[in-house]
Amino acid sequence: MLPLVLVVALALVQTGLLVRDRLLVEAAARAGARAAAIQEEPSAIRSAALAAAPSLDEGAVDLAVSREGVRGEPVTVSVRYLASIRVPFVVWLFGDPVSMTTSTTARQEFG
């Protein structure tokens, strides 16, 4: 009985970490879209996105920017993150890594 309770508790902790990572991925996409709306430099957009999600592993973040037209047209920032499983004994429940993808669209303010 005790081993089952331990596995359930560890799975809850890992679920909380994955939810936190998901919220950070969404925050990174929003910050990246805000940056892409006012500038075109890819490194500045990536820096803004990563600054909004400081605890994400930078090496596991893929960021793509899609622009259409000029001022007033949409710019979309897509973020893909591969979250690793950090809690021992529960990798078999989640798979490793867990892929998270989101995108945010903003209106370009330059061009």
PDB file of N, CA and C in Angstrom, residues 27-28 31-32 35-36 39 41-54 58 61 63 65 77:
ATOM      1  N   ALA A  27       3.506  31.867 -21.546  1.00  0.00           N
ATOM      2  CA  ALA A  27       4.038  33.201 -21.256  1.00  0.00           C
ATOM      3  C   ALA A  27       5.157  33.555 -22.227  1.00  0.00           C
ATOM      4  N   ALA A  28       5.980  32.584 -22.575  1.00  0.00           N
ATOM      5  CA  ALA A  28       7.062  32.825 -23.531  1.00  0.00           C
ATOM      6  C   ALA A  28       6.507  33.178 -24.910  1.00  0.00           C
ATOM      7  N   ALA A  31       5.167  36.810 -24.752  1.00  0.00           N
ATOM      8  CA  ALA A  31       6.254  37.785 -24.731  1.00  0.00           C
ATOM      9  C   ALA A  31       6.957  37.843 -26.081  1.00  0.00           C
ATOM     10  N   GLY A  32       7.121  36.701 -26.718  1.00  0.00           N
ATOM     11  CA  GLY A  32       7.730  36.677 -28.044  1.00  0.00           C
ATOM     12  C   GLY A  32       6.875  37.403 -29.069  1.00  0.00           C
ATOM     13  N   ALA A  35       7.258  41.135 -28.560  1.00  0.00           N
ATOM     14  CA  ALA A  35       8.546  41.588 -29.092  1.00  0.00           C
ATOM     15  C   ALA A  35       8.542  41.591 -30.616  1.00  0.00           C
ATOM     16  N   ALA A  36       7.944  40.563 -31.223  1.00  0.00           N
ATOM     17  CA  ALA A  36       7.902  40.478 -32.689  1.00  0.00           C
ATOM     18  C   ALA A  36       7.013  41.561 -33.286  1.00  0.00           C
ATOM     19  N   GLN A  39       9.559  44.678 -33.323  1.00  0.00           N
ATOM     20  CA  GLN A  39      10.898  44.574 -33.903  1.00  0.00           C
ATOM     21  C   GLN A  39      11.011  43.321 -34.753  1.00  0.00           C
ATOM     22  N   GLU A  41      14.229  41.699 -35.294  1.00  0.00           N
ATOM     23  CA  GLU A  41      15.441  40.960 -34.953  1.00  0.00           C
ATOM     24  C   GLU A  41      15.110  39.632 -34.245  1.00  0.00           C
ATOM     25  N   PRO A  42      15.439  38.482 -34.879  1.00  0.00           N
ATOM     26  CA  PRO A  42      15.102  37.175 -34.277  1.00  0.00           C
ATOM     27  C   PRO A  42      15.740  36.935 -32.906  1.00  0.00           C
ATOM     28  N   SER A  43      16.966  37.400 -32.706  1.00  0.00           N
ATOM     29  CA  SER A  43      17.616  37.158 -31.412  1.00  0.00           C
ATOM     30  C   SER A  43      16.940  37.948 -30.302  1.00  0.00           C
ATOM     31  N   ALA A  44      16.441  39.141 -30.604  1.00  0.00           N
ATOM     32  CA  ALA A  44      15.726  39.934 -29.594  1.00  0.00           C
ATOM     33  C   ALA A  44      14.385  39.300 -29.253  1.00  0.00           C
ATOM     34  N   ILE A  45      13.733  38.726 -30.250  1.00  0.00           N
ATOM     35  CA  ILE A  45      12.448  38.050 -30.007  1.00  0.00           C
ATOM     36  C   ILE A  45      12.663  36.825 -29.129  1.00  0.00           C
ATOM     37  N   ARG A  46      13.701  36.045 -29.442  1.00  0.00           N
ATOM     38  CA  ARG A  46      14.007  34.851 -28.639  1.00  0.00           C
ATOM     39  C   ARG A  46      14.381  35.250 -27.207  1.00  0.00           C
ATOM     40  N   SER A  47      15.172  36.305 -27.073  1.00  0.00           N
ATOM     41  CA  SER A  47      15.568  36.761 -25.732  1.00  0.00           C
ATOM     42  C   SER A  47      14.358  37.191 -24.914  1.00  0.00           C
ATOM     43  N   ALA A  48      13.429  37.897 -25.543  1.00  0.00           N
ATOM     44  CA  ALA A  48      12.222  38.329 -24.829  1.00  0.00           C
ATOM     45  C   ALA A  48      11.385  37.132 -24.398  1.00  0.00           C
ATOM     46  N   ALA A  49      11.276  36.157 -25.274  1.00  0.00           N
ATOM     47  CA  ALA A  49      10.491  34.963 -24.938  1.00  0.00           C
ATOM     48  C   ALA A  49      11.132  34.193 -23.786  1.00  0.00           C
ATOM     49  N   LEU A  50      12.431  34.011 -23.835  1.00  0.00           N
ATOM     50  CA  LEU A  50      13.113  33.266 -22.776  1.00  0.00           C
ATOM     51  C   LEU A  50      13.139  34.032 -21.465  1.00  0.00           C
ATOM     52  N   ALA A  51      13.153  35.358 -21.526  1.00  0.00           N
ATOM     53  CA  ALA A  51      13.119  36.157 -20.298  1.00  0.00           C
ATOM     54  C   ALA A  51      11.785  36.007 -19.582  1.00  0.00           C
ATOM     55  N   ALA A  52      10.726  35.754 -20.336  1.00  0.00           N
ATOM     56  CA  ALA A  52       9.403  35.569 -19.727  1.00  0.00           C
ATOM     57  C   ALA A  52       9.257  34.200 -19.076  1.00  0.00           C
ATOM     58  N   ALA A  53      10.151  33.283 -19.407  1.00  0.00           N
ATOM     59  CA  ALA A  53      10.088  31.924 -18.862  1.00  0.00           C
ATOM     60  C   ALA A  53      11.487  31.500 -18.416  1.00  0.00           C
ATOM     61  N   PRO A  54      12.004  32.126 -17.359  1.00  0.00           N
ATOM     62  CA  PRO A  54      13.419  31.915 -17.003  1.00  0.00           C
ATOM     63  C   PRO A  54      13.772  30.512 -16.534  1.00  0.00           C
ATOM     64  N   GLU A  58      16.723  26.431 -21.973  1.00  0.00           N
ATOM     65  CA  GLU A  58      16.825  27.140 -23.252  1.00  0.00           C
ATOM     66  C   GLU A  58      17.107  26.199 -24.415  1.00  0.00           C
ATOM     67  N   VAL A  61      13.900  24.686 -26.039  1.00  0.00           N
ATOM     68  CA  VAL A  61      12.895  25.607 -26.571  1.00  0.00           C
ATOM     69  C   VAL A  61      13.148  25.848 -28.053  1.00  0.00           C
ATOM     70  N   LEU A  63      11.634  28.141 -31.197  1.00  0.00           N
ATOM     71  CA  LEU A  63      10.796  29.312 -31.406  1.00  0.00           C
ATOM     72  C   LEU A  63      10.757  29.619 -32.902  1.00  0.00           C
ATOM     73  N   VAL A  65       8.924  32.318 -35.883  1.00  0.00           N
ATOM     74  CA  VAL A  65       8.189  33.559 -36.114  1.00  0.00           C
ATOM     75  C   VAL A  65       7.655  33.533 -37.536  1.00  0.00           C
ATOM     76  N   VAL A  77       4.049  33.960 -33.218  1.00  0.00           N
ATOM     77  CA  VAL A  77       5.209  33.323 -32.596  1.00  0.00           C
ATOM     78  C   VAL A  77       4.750  31.980 -32.045  1.00  0.00           C
TER      79      VAL A  77
END
